[in-house]
Coordinates of N, CA and C in Angstrom, one line a residue:
M172 N 0.8 -1.0 0.0 CA -0.1 -0.3 -0.1 C 0.7 1.4 -0.2
S173 N 1.8 1.5 0.9 CA 2.9 2.4 0.5 C 3.3 2.6 -0.5
S174 N 3.8 1.6 -1.2 CA 4.7 1.9 -2.2 C 3.6 2.3 -3.3
D175 N 2.1 1.9 -3.4 CA 1.4 2.7 -4.2 C 1.2 4.1 -4.0
A176 N 1.3 4.3 -3.0 CA 1.2 5.8 -2.1 C 2.3 6.7 -2.8
A177 N 3.7 5.8 -3.3 CA 4.8 6.5 -3.3 C 4.8 6.9 -4.5
S178 N 4.1 5.7 -5.5 CA 4.7 6.0 -6.9 C 3.3 7.0 -7.8
A179 N 2.0 7.1 -6.8 CA 1.1 8.0 -7.6 C 1.5 9.2 -7.7
P180 N 2.4 10.3 -6.8 CA 2.6 11.2 -7.1 C 3.3 11.8 -8.4
T181 N 4.2 10.8 -8.3 CA 5.6 10.7 -9.5 C 4.9 10.0 -11.1
A182 N 3.9 10.2 -11.1 CA 3.2 9.6 -12.4 C 2.9 10.2 -13.5
P183 N 2.5 11.3 -13.0 CA 2.2 12.9 -14.2 C 3.7 13.3 -14.1
H184 N 4.7 13.6 -13.4 CA 5.7 13.7 -13.7 C 6.3 12.8 -14.9
A185 N 6.6 11.6 -14.4 CA 7.2 10.1 -15.5 C 6.3 10.5 -17.1
R186 N 5.3 11.0 -16.6 CA 4.6 11.3 -18.4 C 5.0 12.4 -19.0
T187 N 5.2 13.5 -18.0 CA 6.3 14.9 -18.5 C 7.1 14.8 -18.8
I188 N 8.0 13.5 -18.7 CA 9.3 13.5 -19.2 C 9.7 12.4 -20.2
D189 N 8.5 11.4 -20.4 CA 8.3 10.8 -21.4 C 8.1 11.4 -22.8
A190 N 7.1 12.5 -22.7 CA 6.3 13.6 -23.7 C 7.6 14.3 -23.8
S191 N 8.3 14.9 -23.4 CA 9.4 15.6 -23.5 C 10.4 14.8 -24.5
R192 N 10.8 13.6 -23.9 CA 11.8 13.0 -24.2 C 11.0 12.7 -25.8
Q193 N 10.2 12.2 -26.0 CA 9.5 12.1 -27.4 C 9.9 12.8 -28.5
G194 N 9.5 14.1 -27.8 CA 10.0 15.4 -28.7 C 10.9 15.6 -28.9
A195 N 11.8 15.5 -27.6 CA 13.1 15.7 -28.5 C 13.5 14.7 -29.4
L196 N 13.4 13.4 -29.1 CA 13.7 12.2 -30.2 C 12.9 12.6 -31.8
R197 N 11.9 13.2 -31.9 CA 11.4 13.2 -32.9 C 11.7 14.3 -33.5
L198 N 12.3 15.7 -32.7 CA 12.8 16.5 -33.2 C 14.7 16.0 -34.0
A199 N 15.3 15.4 -33.2 CA 16.5 15.1 -33.6 C 16.1 14.0 -34.5
F200 N 15.7 13.1 -34.8 CA 15.5 12.2 -35.7 C 14.7 13.3 -36.9
G201 N 14.1 13.7 -37.1 CA 13.7 14.9 -38.3 C 14.5 15.8 -38.6
V202 N 15.7 15.8 -37.8 CA 16.9 17.2 -38.7 C 17.7 16.5 -38.8
T203 N 17.8 14.8 -38.3 CA 18.9 14.2 -39.0 C 18.5 13.5 -40.0
A204 N 17.1 13.0 -40.5 CA 17.0 12.5 -41.6 C 16.6 13.6 -42.8
S205 N 16.2 14.6 -42.4 CA 16.4 15.6 -43.3 C 17.6 16.0 -44.0
F206 N 18.5 16.0 -43.3 CA 19.9 16.3 -43.4 C 20.8 15.3 -44.4
A207 N 20.4 13.9 -43.9 CA 20.4 12.9 -44.5 C 20.1 12.8 -46.2
A208 N 19.0 13.5 -46.2 CA 18.0 13.3 -47.6 C 18.5 14.2 -48.6
V209 N 19.0 15.9 -47.9 CA 19.9 16.9 -48.9 C 21.3 16.4 -49.1
E210 N 22.1 15.6 -48.0 CA 23.2 15.3 -48.6 C 22.9 13.9 -49.5
A211 N 22.5 12.9 -49.3 CA 22.1 12.1 -50.3 C 21.7 12.2 -51.7
L212 N 21.1 13.8 -51.7 CA 20.7 14.5 -53.3 C 21.8 15.3 -53.5
D213 N 22.7 15.3 -52.9 CA 24.1 16.2 -53.1 C 23.9 17.4 -53.0
W214 N 22.9 18.1 -52.5 CA 22.5 19.7 -52.7 C 23.9 20.6 -52.1
D215 N 24.1 21.5 -52.5 CA 24.9 22.5 -52.2 C 24.4 23.3 -51.0
V216 N 23.3 23.7 -50.9 CA 22.3 24.5 -49.4 C 22.0 23.4 -48.5
T217 N 23.0 22.6 -47.7 CA 22.3 21.4 -46.9 C 21.5 22.0 -46.0
F218 N 21.5 23.2 -45.4 CA 21.1 23.7 -44.0 C 19.5 24.1 -43.9
L219 N 19.0 24.3 -45.1 CA 17.4 24.7 -45.6 C 16.6 23.2 -44.9
A220 N 16.7 22.0 -45.4 CA 15.5 21.4 -45.3 C 15.8 20.8 -43.6
P221 N 16.8 20.6 -43.0 CA 17.0 20.6 -41.6 C 16.4 21.5 -40.9
L222 N 16.5 23.0 -41.2 CA 16.1 24.3 -40.2 C 14.6 24.3 -40.2
L223 N 14.2 24.1 -41.7 CA 12.4 24.0 -41.9 C 11.9 22.7 -41.5
A224 N 12.8 21.6 -41.1 CA 12.2 20.4 -40.4 C 12.2 20.3 -39.1
A225 N 13.5 20.8 -38.3 CA 13.0 21.9 -37.2 C 12.3 22.7 -36.9
N226 N 11.9 23.7 -37.2 CA 10.7 24.3 -37.5 C 9.2 23.9 -37.4
M227 N 8.9 23.1 -38.5 CA 7.8 22.5 -38.5 C 7.6 21.7 -37.2
L228 N 8.8 20.6 -36.6 CA 8.3 19.8 -35.5 C 8.3 20.9 -34.2
V229 N 8.8 21.7 -34.0 CA 8.3 22.6 -32.8 C 7.4 23.9 -32.9
K230 N 6.8 23.9 -34.3 CA 5.9 24.7 -34.0 C 4.5 23.9 -34.4
L231 N 4.7 22.4 -34.9 CA 3.2 21.9 -35.2 C 3.4 20.8 -33.9
Q232 N 2.1 20.6 -33.5 CA 1.6 19.8 -32.2 C 1.7 18.3 -33.0
R233 N 1.2 18.0 -34.2 CA 1.1 17.1 -34.6 C 1.7 17.6 -36.2
S234 N 1.5 16.0 -37.1 CA 1.8 16.3 -38.6 C 0.5 16.6 -39.0
P235 N 1.1 17.4 -40.0 CA 0.1 18.1 -40.5 C -0.6 17.4 -41.7
T236 N -2.0 17.5 -41.8 CA -2.9 16.8 -42.8 C -2.0 16.9 -44.6
V237 N -3.0 16.4 -45.5 CA -2.2 16.3 -46.5 C -2.7 17.7 -47.1
A238 N -3.8 18.3 -46.7 CA -4.2 19.7 -47.2 C -3.2 20.7 -46.5
Q239 N -3.2 20.7 -45.6 CA -2.2 21.5 -45.1 C -0.8 21.3 -45.3
G240 N 0.1 20.3 -45.6 CA 1.3 20.3 -46.6 C 1.2 21.1 -47.6
L241 N 0.1 20.7 -48.1 CA 0.2 21.4 -49.7 C -0.2 22.6 -49.9
G242 N -0.7 23.0 -48.7 CA -1.2 24.6 -48.7 C 0.4 25.6 -47.6
L243 N 1.1 24.5 -47.4 CA 2.4 24.9 -46.8 C 3.4 25.1 -48.0
I244 N 3.7 23.9 -48.7 CA 4.4 24.1 -50.2 C 3.6 25.1 -50.8
V245 N 3.0 25.6 -51.1 CA 2.1 27.0 -51.8 C 2.6 27.9 -51.4
L246 N 2.3 27.8 -50.0 CA 2.9 29.6 -49.2 C 4.4 29.5 -49.0
I247 N 5.3 28.2 -49.3 CA 6.4 28.4 -49.7 C 6.7 29.3 -50.8
G248 N 6.1 28.5 -52.0 CA 6.0 29.3 -53.0 C 5.6 30.7 -53.1
L249 N 4.7 31.0 -52.7 CA 4.1 32.2 -52.5 C 5.1 33.6 -52.2
S250 N 5.6 32.9 -50.9 CA 6.3 33.5 -50.1 C 8.0 34.1 -51.2
T251 N 8.7 33.2 -51.3 CA 9.8 32.9 -52.3 C 9.6 33.9 -53.3
G252 N 8.4 33.5 -54.2 CA 8.2 33.8 -55.4 C 7.8 35.5 -55.1
T253 N 7.2 36.2 -54.5 CA 6.8 37.0 -54.1 C 8.4 38.2 -53.7
V254 N 9.0 37.4 -52.9 CA 10.3 38.5 -52.6 C 11.0 37.8 -54.1
L255 N 11.2 37.0 -54.6 CA 12.2 36.9 -56.0 C 11.9 38.1 -56.9
L256 N 10.1 38.0 -57.0 CA 10.1 38.9 -57.9 C 10.3 40.7 -57.9
I257 N 10.0 41.1 -56.3 CA 10.5 42.2 -55.7 C 11.6 42.5 -55.9
T258 N 12.5 41.5 -55.8 CA 14.4 41.5 -55.9 C 14.6 41.5 -57.1
S259 N 14.2 40.9 -58.3 CA 14.8 40.6 -60.0 C 14.0 42.2 -60.2
A260 N 12.9 42.6 -59.8 CA 12.6 44.1 -60.0 C 13.5 45.3 -59.8
L261 N 14.0 45.4 -58.4 CA 14.6 45.9 -58.0 C 16.1 46.3 -57.9
I262 N 16.4 44.8 -58.3 CA 18.1 44.6 -58.2 C 18.9 45.5 -58.6
T263 N 18.5 46.6 -59.7 CA 19.6 47.3 -59.9 C 19.2 48.9 -59.1
R264 N 18.6 48.9 -58.4 CA 18.3 50.0 -57.8 C 18.3 49.7 -56.0
P265 N 19.3 49.6 -55.4 CA 19.6 49.2 -54.1 C 18.8 49.9 -53.1
G266 N 18.6 51.5 -53.2 CA 18.0 52.3 -52.5 C 16.2 51.2 -52.1
P267 N 15.5 51.7 -53.6 CA 14.6 50.9 -53.5 C 14.2 49.5 -52.6
L268 N 15.1 48.7 -53.0 CA 15.6 47.4 -52.9 C 15.6 47.5 -51.6
I269 N 16.4 48.3 -50.7 CA 15.9 48.1 -49.2 C 15.0 48.3 -48.7
L270 N 14.3 49.5 -49.0 CA 13.1 49.5 -48.7 C 12.2 48.7 -48.9
A271 N 12.0 48.1 -50.4 CA 11.2 47.3 -50.4 C 11.3 45.7 -49.2
V272 N 12.1 45.3 -49.5 CA 12.6 44.7 -47.9 C 12.6 45.0 -46.8
A273 N 12.7 46.0 -46.4 CA 12.2 46.3 -45.2 C 10.5 46.4 -45.0
L274 N 9.9 47.1 -45.7 CA 8.4 46.7 -45.8 C 7.8 45.3 -45.4
V275 N 8.7 44.6 -46.3 CA 8.2 43.1 -46.1 C 8.5 42.6 -45.4
L276 N 9.8 42.7 -44.7 CA 9.8 42.3 -43.0 C 9.1 42.6 -42.2
Y277 N 8.4 44.2 -42.2 CA 7.8 45.0 -41.2 C 6.7 44.1 -41.1
L278 N 5.9 43.9 -42.5 CA 4.5 43.2 -42.6 C 4.5 41.9 -41.9
A279 N 5.6 41.1 -42.3 CA 5.7 39.8 -41.5 C 6.0 39.9 -40.4
F280 N 6.5 40.6 -39.5 CA 6.6 40.7 -38.4 C 5.5 41.4 -37.4
Y281 N 4.7 42.3 -38.5 CA 3.5 42.7 -37.8 C 2.3 41.5 -38.0
A282 N 2.3 40.8 -38.9 CA 1.7 39.7 -38.9 C 1.7 38.7 -37.9
H283 N 2.8 38.1 -37.5 CA 3.4 37.3 -36.7 C 2.7 38.0 -34.9
R284 N 2.9 39.7 -35.0 CA 2.5 40.7 -33.6 C 1.0 39.9 -33.7
R285 N 0.3 40.0 -35.1 CA -1.3 40.1 -34.7 C -1.5 38.6 -34.7
G286 N -0.8 37.8 -34.6 CA -1.3 36.3 -34.6 C -1.3 35.4 -35.9
A287 N -0.5 35.8 -36.7 CA -0.6 35.1 -38.1 C 0.6 33.7 -37.6
P288 N 0.3 32.6 -38.1 CA 1.2 31.5 -37.7 C 2.4 31.5 -37.6
D289 N 3.3 31.4 -37.1 CA 4.8 31.4 -36.9 C 5.3 30.9 -37.9
L290 N 4.9 29.8 -38.6 CA 5.7 29.3 -39.2 C 5.6 30.1 -40.8
A291 N 4.5 30.3 -41.2 CA 4.3 31.0 -42.2 C 5.1 32.6 -42.3
T292 N 5.1 33.2 -41.0 CA 5.7 34.7 -41.0 C 7.2 34.0 -41.4
L293 N 7.8 33.0 -40.8 CA 9.5 32.6 -40.7 C 9.3 32.3 -42.3
L294 N 8.6 32.0 -42.7 CA 9.1 31.6 -44.5 C 9.0 32.5 -45.3
L295 N 8.4 33.7 -44.8 CA 8.5 35.1 -45.9 C 9.8 35.8 -44.9
Q296 N 10.2 35.6 -43.9 CA 11.3 36.1 -43.1 C 12.4 35.7 -44.1
I297 N 12.6 34.1 -43.9 CA 13.9 33.7 -44.8 C 13.7 34.2 -46.2
S298 N 12.8 34.1 -46.9 CA 13.1 34.5 -48.1 C 13.3 36.2 -48.4
A299 N 12.7 36.8 -47.4 CA 13.0 38.3 -47.6 C 14.5 38.7 -47.3
V300 N 15.1 37.7 -46.4 CA 16.4 38.0 -46.0 C 17.5 37.1 -47.1
A301 N 17.1 36.2 -47.4 CA 18.0 35.1 -47.9 C 18.2 35.6 -49.5
L302 N 17.0 36.1 -50.3 CA 16.9 36.2 -51.7 C 17.6 37.5 -51.9
P303 N 17.3 38.8 -51.2 CA 18.2 39.7 -52.0 C 19.9 39.8 -51.4
T304 N 20.0 39.1 -50.6 CA 21.5 39.0 -50.4 C 22.4 37.9 -51.2
I305 N 21.2 36.6 -51.5 CA 22.3 36.5 -52.6 C 22.1 36.8 -53.7
A306 N 20.9 37.6 -54.2 CA 20.8 38.6 -55.6 C 21.8 39.3 -55.6
V307 N 22.4 40.1 -54.4 CA 23.4 41.1 -54.5 C 24.9 40.6 -55.3
L308 N 25.2 39.2 -54.6 CA 26.3 38.5 -54.6 C 26.2 37.4 -56.1
S309 N 25.3 37.3 -56.4 CA 25.3 36.6 -57.4 C 23.7 36.6 -58.5
P310 N 23.4 37.5 -59.1 CA 21.8 37.3 -59.7 C 21.4 36.1 -60.4
D311 N 22.3 35.1 -60.5 CA 22.1 33.8 -61.3 C 21.6 32.8 -60.0
G312 N 22.0 33.2 -58.8 CA 22.0 32.3 -57.9 C 21.1 32.4 -57.2
M313 N 20.6 33.8 -57.4 CA 18.8 33.9 -56.7 C 17.7 32.8 -57.3
V314 N 17.8 32.6 -58.6 CA 16.5 32.1 -58.7 C 16.9 30.4 -58.3
A315 N 18.5 30.4 -58.2 CA 18.5 28.4 -58.0 C 18.3 28.5 -56.5
F316 N 18.3 29.4 -55.6 CA 18.1 29.4 -54.1 C 16.8 29.6 -54.0
A317 N 16.2 30.0 -54.9 CA 14.3 30.3 -54.2 C 13.9 28.5 -54.7
T318 N 14.7 28.3 -55.9 CA 14.2 26.4 -56.4 C 14.7 25.7 -54.9
T319 N 15.7 26.0 -55.0 CA 16.1 25.2 -53.4 C 15.5 25.1 -52.1
L320 N 15.3 26.2 -51.6 CA 14.2 26.8 -51.0 C 13.1 25.8 -51.1
L321 N 12.3 26.1 -51.6 CA 10.8 25.3 -52.2 C 11.4 24.0 -52.2
L322 N 12.4 23.3 -52.8 CA 12.6 21.9 -52.5 C 13.2 21.5 -51.5
A323 N 13.7 22.2 -50.4 CA 13.8 21.6 -49.1 C 12.8 22.2 -48.3
G324 N 11.8 23.0 -48.2 CA 10.5 22.6 -47.9 C 10.0 21.2 -48.0
C325 N 9.6 20.9 -49.5 CA 8.9 19.5 -49.6 C 9.8 18.5 -49.0
V326 N 11.1 18.5 -48.8 CA 11.6 17.5 -48.3 C 11.6 17.7 -46.8
A327 N 11.8 18.7 -46.1 CA 10.9 18.6 -44.5 C 9.9 18.5 -44.2
L328 N 8.9 18.6 -45.3 CA 7.5 18.2 -45.0 C 7.6 16.9 -45.0
V329 N 8.2 16.2 -46.3 CA 8.1 14.8 -46.0 C 8.5 13.9 -44.8
V330 N 9.6 14.3 -44.5 CA 10.0 13.8 -42.8 C 9.3 14.3 -42.0
V331 N 9.0 15.3 -41.8 CA 7.9 15.5 -40.5 C 6.2 14.6 -41.1
W332 N 6.0 14.4 -42.2 CA 4.9 13.5 -42.1 C 5.6 11.8 -41.7

């Protein structure tokens, strides 16, 4: 009887530890699997898929449905395409490009503050920071990076599923 009384208060604590351990193992597996996948595909930018997989695993409580997954891929495509369009239109004029990128970032942070999903605003922020930077270094690399970002989102989504 005394052993039952002693083990009863620790049961919720044990479930919490098991749940946090399961979440940590899920995160570790997701990041490792996505990194192994992009290395097997011999991509140059190997950090994108693990970064997106980690964010998806942390931000989403459960695996997304097929509709949510397709919506996420469309969201990656729209955010990357929008920033790609802005950057390619303003690449020869640095002043307006900086102002446009600042406006996109401001709108992303404002949407986040107003309650937009974390993952949606993060994707816009990644595109708004990375694409103009790469465009300044290599205008041809900008489209390749945008394509890689979209494909990395697909790999991360498959790993999360």
